[in-house]
């Protein structure tokens, strides 16, 4: 990825991941690689939870206010309530059911 092509000179990209772990459902080496790649591209990764979103700012749990022009909001995938309630062994990192 060419950071200049992405407009990195003109755009600030902040990724908010409250768990503090990028791609937590995957192998730790992929998470570490992703963190290094984002850092090299100038992507700021924050681990605080979002408490409020206004028309112009995102407010984090620690009180930080991040001004924005465009927000892309994505959510992770979690198991449904039935699967989540089963008494099964789970992986420590992703809480996936171990089979």
Coordinates of C-alpha atoms in Angstrom, one line a residue:
X1 CA 0.0 0.0 0.0
X2 CA 1.4 3.4 -1.0
X3 CA 0.6 5.8 1.9
X4 CA 1.0 8.8 -0.3
X5 CA -1.5 7.3 -2.8
X6 CA -3.9 6.9 0.1
X7 CA -3.7 10.6 0.8
X8 CA -1.8 10.1 4.1
X9 CA -0.3 13.6 3.7
X10 CA -3.7 15.1 3.8
X11 CA -5.8 12.6 5.8
X12 CA -5.5 11.4 9.3
X13 CA -6.7 7.9 10.0
X14 CA -7.5 6.7 13.5
X15 CA -8.6 3.2 14.2
X16 CA -10.5 2.7 17.5
X17 CA -10.2 -0.9 18.8
X18 CA -11.4 -1.0 22.4
X19 CA -10.0 -4.5 23.0
X20 CA -6.5 -3.2 22.3
X21 CA -5.8 -6.1 20.0
X22 CA -6.2 -5.8 16.3
X23 CA -7.6 -8.9 14.6
X24 CA -8.0 -10.6 18.0
X25 CA -9.8 -13.6 16.6
X26 CA -6.7 -14.5 14.5
X27 CA -3.1 -15.6 15.2
X28 CA -1.0 -13.2 17.3
X29 CA 1.6 -12.9 14.5
X30 CA -1.1 -11.6 12.1
X31 CA -2.2 -9.1 14.8
X32 CA 1.4 -7.9 15.3
X33 CA 2.0 -7.7 11.6
X34 CA -1.2 -5.6 11.2
X35 CA -0.1 -3.3 14.0
X36 CA 3.3 -2.7 12.4
X37 CA 1.9 -2.1 9.0
X38 CA -0.7 0.4 10.3
X39 CA 2.1 2.2 12.2
X40 CA 4.3 2.4 9.1
X41 CA 1.3 3.8 7.2
X42 CA 0.7 6.4 9.9
X43 CA -2.6 4.9 11.1
X44 CA -3.1 5.8 14.7
X45 CA -4.6 2.9 16.7
X46 CA -6.4 3.8 20.0
X47 CA -7.7 1.3 22.5
X48 CA -10.2 3.5 24.4
X49 CA -13.9 2.8 24.2
X50 CA -16.2 5.3 22.4
X51 CA -18.7 6.9 24.7
X52 CA -20.3 9.5 22.4
X53 CA -20.4 10.4 18.8
X54 CA -21.5 13.9 17.8
X55 CA -21.8 15.4 14.3
X56 CA -18.2 16.5 14.4
X57 CA -16.4 14.6 17.2
X58 CA -15.9 11.2 18.7
X59 CA -15.5 11.2 22.5
X60 CA -13.4 8.4 24.0
X61 CA -13.7 6.9 27.5
X62 CA -10.6 8.7 28.6
X63 CA -12.1 12.1 27.6
X64 CA -10.2 12.5 24.3
X65 CA -12.2 14.2 21.6
X66 CA -11.4 13.3 18.0
X67 CA -12.7 15.7 15.4
X68 CA -13.7 14.0 12.1
X69 CA -15.1 14.7 8.7
X70 CA -15.9 11.1 7.8
X71 CA -16.4 8.2 10.1
X72 CA -16.6 4.6 9.0
X73 CA -18.1 2.4 11.7
X74 CA -17.6 -1.3 11.7
X75 CA -18.4 -3.9 14.3
X76 CA -16.9 -7.3 14.9
X77 CA -18.6 -10.6 14.7
X78 CA -19.8 -12.2 17.9
X79 CA -21.7 -15.5 18.4
X80 CA -25.5 -15.4 18.8
X81 CA -26.9 -15.6 22.3
X82 CA -27.5 -19.3 22.1
X83 CA -23.9 -20.1 21.2
X84 CA -22.6 -17.6 23.7
X85 CA -24.6 -19.3 26.5
X86 CA -23.3 -22.8 25.9
X87 CA -21.0 -24.2 28.6
X88 CA -18.1 -24.9 26.2
X89 CA -14.4 -24.4 26.3
X90 CA -13.3 -21.2 24.6
X91 CA -10.1 -19.8 23.3
X92 CA -8.6 -17.2 25.6
X93 CA -8.0 -14.5 22.9
X94 CA -11.2 -14.6 20.8
X95 CA -13.6 -16.5 23.1
X96 CA -14.4 -18.8 20.1
X97 CA -15.8 -22.2 21.0
X98 CA -13.0 -24.8 20.8
X99 CA -13.8 -28.0 19.0

